[in-house]
Coordinates of N, CA, C and O in Angstrom, one line a residue:
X1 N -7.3 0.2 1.8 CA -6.7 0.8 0.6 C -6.6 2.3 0.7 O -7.2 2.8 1.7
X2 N -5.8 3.1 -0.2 CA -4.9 4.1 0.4 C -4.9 5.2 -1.0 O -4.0 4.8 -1.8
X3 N -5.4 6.2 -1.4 CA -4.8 6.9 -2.1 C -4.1 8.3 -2.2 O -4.4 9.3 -1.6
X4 N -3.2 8.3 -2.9 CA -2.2 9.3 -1.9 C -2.2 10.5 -3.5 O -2.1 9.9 -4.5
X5 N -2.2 11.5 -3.6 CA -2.2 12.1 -4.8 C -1.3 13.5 -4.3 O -1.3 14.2 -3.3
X6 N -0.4 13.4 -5.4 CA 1.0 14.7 -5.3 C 0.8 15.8 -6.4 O 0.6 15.6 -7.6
X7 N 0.7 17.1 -5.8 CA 1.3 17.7 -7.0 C 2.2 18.3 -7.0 O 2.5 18.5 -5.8
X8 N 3.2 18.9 -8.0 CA 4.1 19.4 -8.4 C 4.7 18.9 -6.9 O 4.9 19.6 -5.9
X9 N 4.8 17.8 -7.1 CA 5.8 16.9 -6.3 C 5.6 16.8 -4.4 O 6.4 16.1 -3.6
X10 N 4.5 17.5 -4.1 CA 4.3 17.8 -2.6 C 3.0 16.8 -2.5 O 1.9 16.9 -3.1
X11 N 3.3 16.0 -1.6 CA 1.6 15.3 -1.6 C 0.7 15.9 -0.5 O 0.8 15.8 0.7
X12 N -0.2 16.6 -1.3 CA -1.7 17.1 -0.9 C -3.0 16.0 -0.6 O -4.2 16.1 -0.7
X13 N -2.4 15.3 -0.3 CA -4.3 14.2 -0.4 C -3.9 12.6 -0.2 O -3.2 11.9 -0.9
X14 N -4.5 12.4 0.7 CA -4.7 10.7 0.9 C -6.1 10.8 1.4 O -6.6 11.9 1.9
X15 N -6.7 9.7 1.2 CA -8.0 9.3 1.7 C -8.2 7.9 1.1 O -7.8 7.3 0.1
X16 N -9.0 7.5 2.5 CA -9.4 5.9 1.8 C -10.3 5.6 0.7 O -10.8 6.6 0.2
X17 N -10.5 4.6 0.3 CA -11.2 4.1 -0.3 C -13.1 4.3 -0.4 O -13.9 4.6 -1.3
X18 N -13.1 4.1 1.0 CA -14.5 4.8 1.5 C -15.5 3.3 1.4 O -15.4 2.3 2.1
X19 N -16.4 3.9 0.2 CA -17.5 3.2 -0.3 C -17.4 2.7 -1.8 O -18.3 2.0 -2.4
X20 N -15.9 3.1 -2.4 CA -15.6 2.6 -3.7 C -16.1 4.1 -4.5 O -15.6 4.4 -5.7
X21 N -16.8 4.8 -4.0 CA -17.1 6.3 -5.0 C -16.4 7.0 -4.5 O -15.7 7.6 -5.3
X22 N -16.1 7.5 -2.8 CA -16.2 8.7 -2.2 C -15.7 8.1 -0.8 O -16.4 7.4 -0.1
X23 N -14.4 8.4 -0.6 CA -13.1 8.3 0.1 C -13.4 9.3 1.7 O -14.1 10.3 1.6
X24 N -12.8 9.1 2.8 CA -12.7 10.0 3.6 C -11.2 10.6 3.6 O -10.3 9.8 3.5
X25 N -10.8 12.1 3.8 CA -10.1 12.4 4.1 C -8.9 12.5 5.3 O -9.0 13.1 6.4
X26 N -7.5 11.7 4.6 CA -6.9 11.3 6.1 C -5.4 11.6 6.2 O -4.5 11.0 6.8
X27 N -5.1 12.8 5.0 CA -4.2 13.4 5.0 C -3.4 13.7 6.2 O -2.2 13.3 6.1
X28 N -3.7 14.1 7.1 CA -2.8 14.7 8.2 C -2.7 13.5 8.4 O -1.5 13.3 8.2
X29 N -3.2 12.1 8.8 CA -2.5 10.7 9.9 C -1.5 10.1 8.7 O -0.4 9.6 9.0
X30 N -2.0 10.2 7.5 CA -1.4 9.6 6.3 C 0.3 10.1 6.8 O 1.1 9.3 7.3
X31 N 0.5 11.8 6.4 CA 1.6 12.6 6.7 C 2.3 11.8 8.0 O 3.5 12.2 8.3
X32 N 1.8 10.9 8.7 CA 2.4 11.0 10.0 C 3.6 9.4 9.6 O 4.6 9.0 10.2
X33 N 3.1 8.9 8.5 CA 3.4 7.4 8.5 C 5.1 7.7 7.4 O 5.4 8.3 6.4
X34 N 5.6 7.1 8.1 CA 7.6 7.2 7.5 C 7.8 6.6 6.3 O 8.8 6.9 5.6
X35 N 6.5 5.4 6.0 CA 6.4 4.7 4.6 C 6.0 6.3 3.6 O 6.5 6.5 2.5
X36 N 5.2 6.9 4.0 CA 4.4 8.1 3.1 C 5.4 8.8 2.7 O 5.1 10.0 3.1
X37 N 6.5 8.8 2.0 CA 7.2 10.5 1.2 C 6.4 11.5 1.5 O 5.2 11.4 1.5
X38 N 6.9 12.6 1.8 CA 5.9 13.8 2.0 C 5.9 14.6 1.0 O 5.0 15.4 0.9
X39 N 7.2 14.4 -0.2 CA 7.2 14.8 -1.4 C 8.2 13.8 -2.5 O 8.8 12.9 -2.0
X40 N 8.2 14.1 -3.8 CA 8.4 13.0 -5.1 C 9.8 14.0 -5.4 O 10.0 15.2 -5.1
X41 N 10.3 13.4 -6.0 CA 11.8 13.9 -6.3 C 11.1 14.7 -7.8 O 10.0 14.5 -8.3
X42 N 12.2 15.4 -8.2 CA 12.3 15.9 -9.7 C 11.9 15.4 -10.8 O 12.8 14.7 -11.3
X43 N 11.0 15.5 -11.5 CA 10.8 14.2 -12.9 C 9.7 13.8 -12.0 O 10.5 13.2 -11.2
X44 N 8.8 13.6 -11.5 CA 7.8 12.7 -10.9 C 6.9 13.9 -12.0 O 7.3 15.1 -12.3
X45 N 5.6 13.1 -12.4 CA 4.4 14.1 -13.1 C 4.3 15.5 -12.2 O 4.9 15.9 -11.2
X46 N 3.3 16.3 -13.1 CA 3.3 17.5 -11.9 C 1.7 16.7 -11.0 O 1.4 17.1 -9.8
X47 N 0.9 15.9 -11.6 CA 0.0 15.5 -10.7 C 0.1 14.0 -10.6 O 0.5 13.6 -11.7
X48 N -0.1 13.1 -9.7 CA -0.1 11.7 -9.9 C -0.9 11.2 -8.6 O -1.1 11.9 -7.6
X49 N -1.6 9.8 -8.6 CA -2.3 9.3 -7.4 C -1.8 7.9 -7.6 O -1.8 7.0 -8.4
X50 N -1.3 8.2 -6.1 CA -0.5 6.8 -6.2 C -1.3 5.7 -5.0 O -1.6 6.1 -3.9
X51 N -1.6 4.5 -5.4 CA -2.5 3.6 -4.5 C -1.7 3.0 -3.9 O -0.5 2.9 -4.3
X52 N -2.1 2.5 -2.8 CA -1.5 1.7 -1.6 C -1.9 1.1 -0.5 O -2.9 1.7 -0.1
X53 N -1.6 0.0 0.5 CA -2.2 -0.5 1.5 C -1.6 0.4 2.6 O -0.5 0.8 2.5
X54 N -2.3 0.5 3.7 CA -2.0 1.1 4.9 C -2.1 -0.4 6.2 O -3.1 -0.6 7.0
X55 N -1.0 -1.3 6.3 CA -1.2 -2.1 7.2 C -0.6 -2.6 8.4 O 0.2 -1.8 8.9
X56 N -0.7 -3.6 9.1 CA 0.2 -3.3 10.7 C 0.8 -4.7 10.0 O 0.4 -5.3 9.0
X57 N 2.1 -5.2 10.9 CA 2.8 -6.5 11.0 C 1.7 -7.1 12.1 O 1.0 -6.4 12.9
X58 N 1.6 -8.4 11.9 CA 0.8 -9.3 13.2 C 1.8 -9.1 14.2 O 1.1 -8.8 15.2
X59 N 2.9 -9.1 14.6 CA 4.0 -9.1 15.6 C 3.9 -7.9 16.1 O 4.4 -7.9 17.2
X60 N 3.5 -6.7 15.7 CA 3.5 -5.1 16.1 C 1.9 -5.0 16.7 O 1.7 -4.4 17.8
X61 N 1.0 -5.6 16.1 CA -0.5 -5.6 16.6 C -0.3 -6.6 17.6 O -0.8 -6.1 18.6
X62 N 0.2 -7.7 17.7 CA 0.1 -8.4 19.4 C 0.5 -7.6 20.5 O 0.0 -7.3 21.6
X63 N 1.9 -7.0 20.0 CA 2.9 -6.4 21.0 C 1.6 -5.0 21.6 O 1.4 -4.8 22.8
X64 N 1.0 -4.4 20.2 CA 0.0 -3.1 20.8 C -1.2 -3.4 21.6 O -1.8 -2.6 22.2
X65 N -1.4 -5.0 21.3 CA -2.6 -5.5 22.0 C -2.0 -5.5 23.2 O -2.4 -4.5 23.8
X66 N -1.3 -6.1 23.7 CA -0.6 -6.9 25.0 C -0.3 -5.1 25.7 O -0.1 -4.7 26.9
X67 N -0.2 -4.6 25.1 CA 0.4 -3.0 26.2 C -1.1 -2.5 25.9 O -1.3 -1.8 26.9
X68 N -2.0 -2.6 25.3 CA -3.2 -2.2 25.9 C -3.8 -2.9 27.1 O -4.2 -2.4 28.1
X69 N -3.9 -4.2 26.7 CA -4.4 -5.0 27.6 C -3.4 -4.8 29.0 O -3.9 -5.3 30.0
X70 N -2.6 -4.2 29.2 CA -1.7 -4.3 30.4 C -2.2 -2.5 31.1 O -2.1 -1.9 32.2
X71 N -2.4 -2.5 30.3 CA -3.2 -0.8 30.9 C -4.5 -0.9 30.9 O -5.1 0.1 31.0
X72 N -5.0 -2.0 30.7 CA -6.7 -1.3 31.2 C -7.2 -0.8 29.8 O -8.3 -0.2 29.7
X73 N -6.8 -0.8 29.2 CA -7.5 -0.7 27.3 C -8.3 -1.6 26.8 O -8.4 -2.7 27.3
X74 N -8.9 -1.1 25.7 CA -9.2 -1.8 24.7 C -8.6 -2.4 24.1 O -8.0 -1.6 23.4
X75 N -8.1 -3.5 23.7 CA -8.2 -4.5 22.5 C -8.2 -4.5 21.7 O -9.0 -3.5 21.5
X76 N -7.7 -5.0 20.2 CA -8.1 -4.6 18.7 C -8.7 -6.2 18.2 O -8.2 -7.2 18.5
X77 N -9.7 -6.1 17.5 CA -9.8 -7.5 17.3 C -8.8 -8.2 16.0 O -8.8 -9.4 16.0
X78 N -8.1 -7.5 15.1 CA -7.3 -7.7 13.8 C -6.4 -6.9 13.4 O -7.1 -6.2 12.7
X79 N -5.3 -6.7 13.3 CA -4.6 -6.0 12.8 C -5.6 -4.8 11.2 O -5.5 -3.6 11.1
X80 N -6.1 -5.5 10.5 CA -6.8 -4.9 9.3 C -7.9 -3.8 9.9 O -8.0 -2.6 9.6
X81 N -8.8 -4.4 11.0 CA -9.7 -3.5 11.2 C -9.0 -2.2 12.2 O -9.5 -1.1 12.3
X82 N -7.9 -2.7 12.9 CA -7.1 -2.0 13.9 C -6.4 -0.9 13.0 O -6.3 0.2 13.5
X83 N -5.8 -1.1 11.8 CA -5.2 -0.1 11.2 C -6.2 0.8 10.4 O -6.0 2.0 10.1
X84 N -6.9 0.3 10.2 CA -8.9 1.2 9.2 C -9.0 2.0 10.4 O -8.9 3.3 10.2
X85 N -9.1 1.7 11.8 CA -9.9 2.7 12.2 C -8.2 3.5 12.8 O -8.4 4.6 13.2
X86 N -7.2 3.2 12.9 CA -6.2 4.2 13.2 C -6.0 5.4 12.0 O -6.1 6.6 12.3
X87 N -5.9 5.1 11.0 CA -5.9 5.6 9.8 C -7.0 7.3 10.2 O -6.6 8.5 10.1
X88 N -8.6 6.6 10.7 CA -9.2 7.8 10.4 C -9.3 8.7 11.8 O -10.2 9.6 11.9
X89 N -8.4 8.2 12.9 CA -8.2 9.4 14.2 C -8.9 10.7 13.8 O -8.6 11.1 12.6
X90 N -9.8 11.4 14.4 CA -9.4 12.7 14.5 C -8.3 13.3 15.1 O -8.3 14.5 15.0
X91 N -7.2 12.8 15.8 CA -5.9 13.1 16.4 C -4.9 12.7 15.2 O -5.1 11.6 14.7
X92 N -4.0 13.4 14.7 CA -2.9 12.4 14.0 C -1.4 11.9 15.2 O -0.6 11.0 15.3
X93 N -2.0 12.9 15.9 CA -0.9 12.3 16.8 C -0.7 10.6 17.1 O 0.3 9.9 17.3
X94 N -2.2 10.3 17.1 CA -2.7 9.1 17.7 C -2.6 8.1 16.2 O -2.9 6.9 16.3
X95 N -2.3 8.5 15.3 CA -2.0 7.5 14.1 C -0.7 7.7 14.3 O -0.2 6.6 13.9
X96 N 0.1 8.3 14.6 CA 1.4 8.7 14.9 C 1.7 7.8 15.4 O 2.5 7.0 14.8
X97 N 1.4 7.5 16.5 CA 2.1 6.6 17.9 C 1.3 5.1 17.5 O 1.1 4.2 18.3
X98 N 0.9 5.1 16.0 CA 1.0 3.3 16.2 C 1.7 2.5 15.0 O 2.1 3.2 14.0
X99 N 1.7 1.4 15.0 CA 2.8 1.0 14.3 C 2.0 0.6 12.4 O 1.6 -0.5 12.0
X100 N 1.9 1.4 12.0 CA 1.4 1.7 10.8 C 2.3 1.8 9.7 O 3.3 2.5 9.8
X101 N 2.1 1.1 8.8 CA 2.7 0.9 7.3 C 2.0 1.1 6.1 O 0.8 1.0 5.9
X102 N 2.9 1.4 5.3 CA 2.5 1.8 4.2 C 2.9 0.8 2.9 O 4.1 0.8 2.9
X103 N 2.4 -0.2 1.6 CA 2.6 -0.7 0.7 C 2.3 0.4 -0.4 O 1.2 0.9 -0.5
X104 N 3.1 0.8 -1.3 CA 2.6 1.1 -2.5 C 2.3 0.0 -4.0 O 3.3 -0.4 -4.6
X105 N 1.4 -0.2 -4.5 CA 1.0 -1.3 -5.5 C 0.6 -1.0 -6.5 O 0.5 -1.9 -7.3
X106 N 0.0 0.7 -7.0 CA -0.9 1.1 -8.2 C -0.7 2.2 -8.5 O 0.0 3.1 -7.9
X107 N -1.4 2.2 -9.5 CA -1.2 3.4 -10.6 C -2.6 4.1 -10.6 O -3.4 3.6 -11.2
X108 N -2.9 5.3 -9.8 CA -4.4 6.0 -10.5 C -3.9 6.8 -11.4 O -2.9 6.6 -12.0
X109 N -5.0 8.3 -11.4 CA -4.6 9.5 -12.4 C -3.0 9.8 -12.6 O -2.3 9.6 -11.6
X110 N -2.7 10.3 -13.6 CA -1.8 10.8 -13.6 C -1.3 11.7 -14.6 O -1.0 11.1 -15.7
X111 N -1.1 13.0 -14.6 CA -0.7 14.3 -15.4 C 0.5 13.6 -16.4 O 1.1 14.5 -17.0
X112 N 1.0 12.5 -16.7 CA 1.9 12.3 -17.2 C 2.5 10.8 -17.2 O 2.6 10.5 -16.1
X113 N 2.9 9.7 -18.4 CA 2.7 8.6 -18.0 C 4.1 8.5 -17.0 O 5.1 9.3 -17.1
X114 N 4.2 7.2 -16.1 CA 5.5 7.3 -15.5 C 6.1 6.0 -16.2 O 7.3 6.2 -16.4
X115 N 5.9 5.0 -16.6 CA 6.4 4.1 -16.8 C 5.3 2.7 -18.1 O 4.1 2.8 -18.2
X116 N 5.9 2.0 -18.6 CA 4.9 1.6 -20.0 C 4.2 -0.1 -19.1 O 3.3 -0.8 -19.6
X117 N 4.9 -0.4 -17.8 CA 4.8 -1.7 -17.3 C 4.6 -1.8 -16.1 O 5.5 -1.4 -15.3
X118 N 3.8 -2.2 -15.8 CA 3.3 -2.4 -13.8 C 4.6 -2.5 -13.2 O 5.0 -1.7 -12.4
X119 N 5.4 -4.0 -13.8 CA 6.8 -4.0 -13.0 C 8.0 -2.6 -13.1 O 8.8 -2.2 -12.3
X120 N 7.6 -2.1 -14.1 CA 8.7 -0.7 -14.1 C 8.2 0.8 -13.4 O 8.8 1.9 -13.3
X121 N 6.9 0.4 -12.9 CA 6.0 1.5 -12.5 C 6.9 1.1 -11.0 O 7.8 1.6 -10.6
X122 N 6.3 0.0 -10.5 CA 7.0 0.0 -8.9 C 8.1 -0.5 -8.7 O 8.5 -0.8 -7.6
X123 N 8.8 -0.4 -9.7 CA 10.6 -0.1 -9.8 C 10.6 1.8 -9.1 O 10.9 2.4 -8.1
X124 N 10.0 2.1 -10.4 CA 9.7 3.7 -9.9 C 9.7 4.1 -8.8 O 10.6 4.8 -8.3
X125 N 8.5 3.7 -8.0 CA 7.9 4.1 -6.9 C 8.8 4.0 -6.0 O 9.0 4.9 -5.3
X126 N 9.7 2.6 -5.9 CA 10.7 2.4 -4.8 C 11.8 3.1 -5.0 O 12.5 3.3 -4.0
X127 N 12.3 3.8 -6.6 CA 13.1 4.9 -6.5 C 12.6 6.5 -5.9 O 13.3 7.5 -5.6
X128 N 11.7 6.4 -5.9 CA 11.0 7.4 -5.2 C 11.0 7.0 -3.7 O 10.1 7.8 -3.3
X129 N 11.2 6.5 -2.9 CA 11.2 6.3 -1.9 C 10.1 5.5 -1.1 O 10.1 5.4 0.1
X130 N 9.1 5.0 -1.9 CA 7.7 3.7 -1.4 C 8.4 2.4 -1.1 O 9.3 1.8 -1.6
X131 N 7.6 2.1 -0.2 CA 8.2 0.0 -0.2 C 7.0 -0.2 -1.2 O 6.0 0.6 -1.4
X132 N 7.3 -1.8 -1.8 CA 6.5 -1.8 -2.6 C 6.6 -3.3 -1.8 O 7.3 -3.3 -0.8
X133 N 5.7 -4.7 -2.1 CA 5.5 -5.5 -1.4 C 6.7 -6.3 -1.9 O 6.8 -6.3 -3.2
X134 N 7.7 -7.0 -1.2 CA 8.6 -7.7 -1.2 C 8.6 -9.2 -2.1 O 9.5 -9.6 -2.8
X135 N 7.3 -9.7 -1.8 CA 6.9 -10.8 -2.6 C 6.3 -10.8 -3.7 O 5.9 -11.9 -4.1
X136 N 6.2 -9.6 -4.4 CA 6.2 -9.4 -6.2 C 7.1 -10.2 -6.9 O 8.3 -10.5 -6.7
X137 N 6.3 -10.3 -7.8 CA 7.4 -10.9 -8.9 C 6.5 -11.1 -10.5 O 5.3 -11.3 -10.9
X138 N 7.8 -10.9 -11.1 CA 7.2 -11.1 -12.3 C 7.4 -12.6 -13.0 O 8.4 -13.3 -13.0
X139 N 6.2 -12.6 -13.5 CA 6.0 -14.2 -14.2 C 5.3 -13.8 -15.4 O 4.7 -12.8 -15.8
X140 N 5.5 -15.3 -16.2 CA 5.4 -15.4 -17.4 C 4.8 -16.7 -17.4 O 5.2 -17.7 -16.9
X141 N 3.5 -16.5 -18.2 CA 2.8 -17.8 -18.6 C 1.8 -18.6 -17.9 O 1.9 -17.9 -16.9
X142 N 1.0 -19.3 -17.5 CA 0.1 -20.3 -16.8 C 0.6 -21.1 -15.4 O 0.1 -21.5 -14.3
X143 N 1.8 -21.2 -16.2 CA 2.4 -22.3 -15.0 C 3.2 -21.9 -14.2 O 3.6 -22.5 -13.2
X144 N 3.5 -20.4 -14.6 CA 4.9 -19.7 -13.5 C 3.7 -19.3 -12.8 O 3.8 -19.4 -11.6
X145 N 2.4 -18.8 -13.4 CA 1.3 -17.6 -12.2 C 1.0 -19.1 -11.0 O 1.1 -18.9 -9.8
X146 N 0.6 -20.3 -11.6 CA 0.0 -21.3 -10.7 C 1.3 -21.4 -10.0 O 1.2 -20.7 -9.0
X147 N 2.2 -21.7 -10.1 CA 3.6 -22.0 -9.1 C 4.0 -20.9 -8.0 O 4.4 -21.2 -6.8
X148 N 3.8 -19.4 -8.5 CA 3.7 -18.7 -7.8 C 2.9 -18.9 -6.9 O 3.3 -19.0 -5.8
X149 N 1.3 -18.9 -7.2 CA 0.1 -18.7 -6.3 C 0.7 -20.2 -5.2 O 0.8 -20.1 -4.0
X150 N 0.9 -21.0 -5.7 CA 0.9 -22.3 -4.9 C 2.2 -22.4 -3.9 O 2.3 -23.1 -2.9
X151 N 3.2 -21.7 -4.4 CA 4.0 -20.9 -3.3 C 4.0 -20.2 -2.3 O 4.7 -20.2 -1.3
X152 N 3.2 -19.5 -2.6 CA 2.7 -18.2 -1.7 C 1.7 -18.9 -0.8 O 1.9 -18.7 0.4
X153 N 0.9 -19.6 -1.1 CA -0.1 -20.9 -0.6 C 0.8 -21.0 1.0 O 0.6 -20.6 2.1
X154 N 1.9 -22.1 0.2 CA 3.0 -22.8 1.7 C 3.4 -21.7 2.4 O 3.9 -21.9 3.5
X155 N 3.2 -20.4 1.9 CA 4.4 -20.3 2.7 C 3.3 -18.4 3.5 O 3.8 -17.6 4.3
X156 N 2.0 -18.4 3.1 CA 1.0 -17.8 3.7 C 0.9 -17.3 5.2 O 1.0 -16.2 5.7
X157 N 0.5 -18.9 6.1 CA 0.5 -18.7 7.4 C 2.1 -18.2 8.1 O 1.9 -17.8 9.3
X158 N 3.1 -18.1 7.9 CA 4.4 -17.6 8.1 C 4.4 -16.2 8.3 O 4.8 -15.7 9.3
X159 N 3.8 -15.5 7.1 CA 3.7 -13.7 6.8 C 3.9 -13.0 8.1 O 3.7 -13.4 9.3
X160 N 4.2 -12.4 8.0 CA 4.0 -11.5 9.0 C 2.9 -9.9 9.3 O 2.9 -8.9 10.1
X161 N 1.9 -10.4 8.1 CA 1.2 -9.6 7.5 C -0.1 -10.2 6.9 O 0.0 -10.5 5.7
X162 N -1.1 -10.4 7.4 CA -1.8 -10.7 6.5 C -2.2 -11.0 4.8 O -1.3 -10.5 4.0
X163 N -2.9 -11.4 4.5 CA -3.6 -11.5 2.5 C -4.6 -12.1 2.3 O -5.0 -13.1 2.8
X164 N -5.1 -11.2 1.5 CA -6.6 -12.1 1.2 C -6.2 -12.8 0.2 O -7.2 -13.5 -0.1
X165 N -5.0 -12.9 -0.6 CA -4.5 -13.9 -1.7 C -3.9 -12.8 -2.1 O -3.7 -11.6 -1.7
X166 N -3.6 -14.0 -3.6 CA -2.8 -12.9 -4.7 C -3.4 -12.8 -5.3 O -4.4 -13.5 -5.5
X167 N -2.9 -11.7 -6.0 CA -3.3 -10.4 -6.8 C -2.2 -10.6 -8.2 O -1.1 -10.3 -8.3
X168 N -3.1 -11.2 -9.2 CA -2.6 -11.3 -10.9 C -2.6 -9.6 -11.9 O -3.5 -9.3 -12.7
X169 N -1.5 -8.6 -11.7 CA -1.4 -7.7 -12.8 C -0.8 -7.8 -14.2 O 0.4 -8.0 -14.4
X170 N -2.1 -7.8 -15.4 CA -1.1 -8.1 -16.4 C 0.1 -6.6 -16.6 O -0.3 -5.5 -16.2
X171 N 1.3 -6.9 -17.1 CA 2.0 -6.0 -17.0 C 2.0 -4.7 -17.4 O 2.2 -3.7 -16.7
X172 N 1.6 -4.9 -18.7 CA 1.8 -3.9 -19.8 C 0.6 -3.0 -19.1 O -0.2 -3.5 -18.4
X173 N 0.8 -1.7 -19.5 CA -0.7 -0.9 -19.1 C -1.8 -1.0 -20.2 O -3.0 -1.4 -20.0
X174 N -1.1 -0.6 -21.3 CA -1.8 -0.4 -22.5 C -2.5 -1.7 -22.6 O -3.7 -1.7 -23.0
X175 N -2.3 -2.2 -22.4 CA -3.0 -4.2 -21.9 C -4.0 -4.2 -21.1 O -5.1 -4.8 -21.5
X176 N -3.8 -3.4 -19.7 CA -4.6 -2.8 -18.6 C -5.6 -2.3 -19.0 O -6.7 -2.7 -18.9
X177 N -5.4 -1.4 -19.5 CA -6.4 -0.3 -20.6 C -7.5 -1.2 -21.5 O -8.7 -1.1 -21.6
X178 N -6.5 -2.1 -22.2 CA -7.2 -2.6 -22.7 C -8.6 -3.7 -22.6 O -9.2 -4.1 -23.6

């Protein structure tokens, strides 16, 4: 997990997650990644923290395994632990040169509200220039969230990306809040 925070439209700060209190700083490898905006167009808050995953394709992590292993390298054992520890290089060059992606999915602080609904918040983001995860959707009711989850189920081992499952946001914030 990923937080990226802008001000007056220039983003100053990513760091991980950490320990859930206290994040490490990884601003400069963050800057290196083509998913990351390096700044928010006009109208974005003057402060905002935008959350997100930092992850590899399985097909980009074989291909980087297979050219390590053909030089005499190391190995990665998973794409997830392989992008954690690229993320915190002391080189950014070296987060640079691997195949690293960026999801945007959340809302932290923000100097100003952007949007009244999860689904209109990452409408936002992607007019702002974020991918946001392709297999979102909005549902309604008990039986659209189970059809969904049981969807996503079949069609899981296919990804080309890992999941630990899905992830239920109710929409409204004020809901969130609540």
């Amino acid at each position: 997990s990923m937080s990226l925070r802008y001000e007056r439209g220039a983003l100053i700060q990513a760091a991980t997650r950490g320990d859930g209190a206290e994040g490490e700083d990884v601003t400069a490898n963050l800057r290196t990644l083509k998913d990351v905006p390096a700044s928010l167009p006009r109208g974005a808050p003057e402060a905002i923290e935008i959350r997100g995953e930092v992850y590899m394709y399985k097909r980009e992590f074989l291909a980087l395994n297979e050219a390590q292993a053909a030089a005499g390298e190391k190995v990665f054992a998973n794409p997830r632990n392989a992008a954690a520890g690229f993320v915190r290089q002391k080189d950014p060059a070296v987060t640079a040169s691997r195949p690293l992606r960026f999801l945007a999915y959340g809302a932290g602080l923000t100097s100003a509200p952007v949007a009244k609904t999860q689904w209109d918040y990452l409408e936002r983001l992607r007019a702002w220039g974020f991918r946001t995860n392709a297999l979102a959707e909005r549902r309604t009711g008990a039986e659209e969230l189970l059809a969904f989850y049981a969807g996503l189920g079949e069609r899981r081992a296919a990804l080309d990306y890992d999941i630990d499952g899905v992830v239920y946001k109710v929409d409204r914030f004020d809901w969130q809040e609540r």
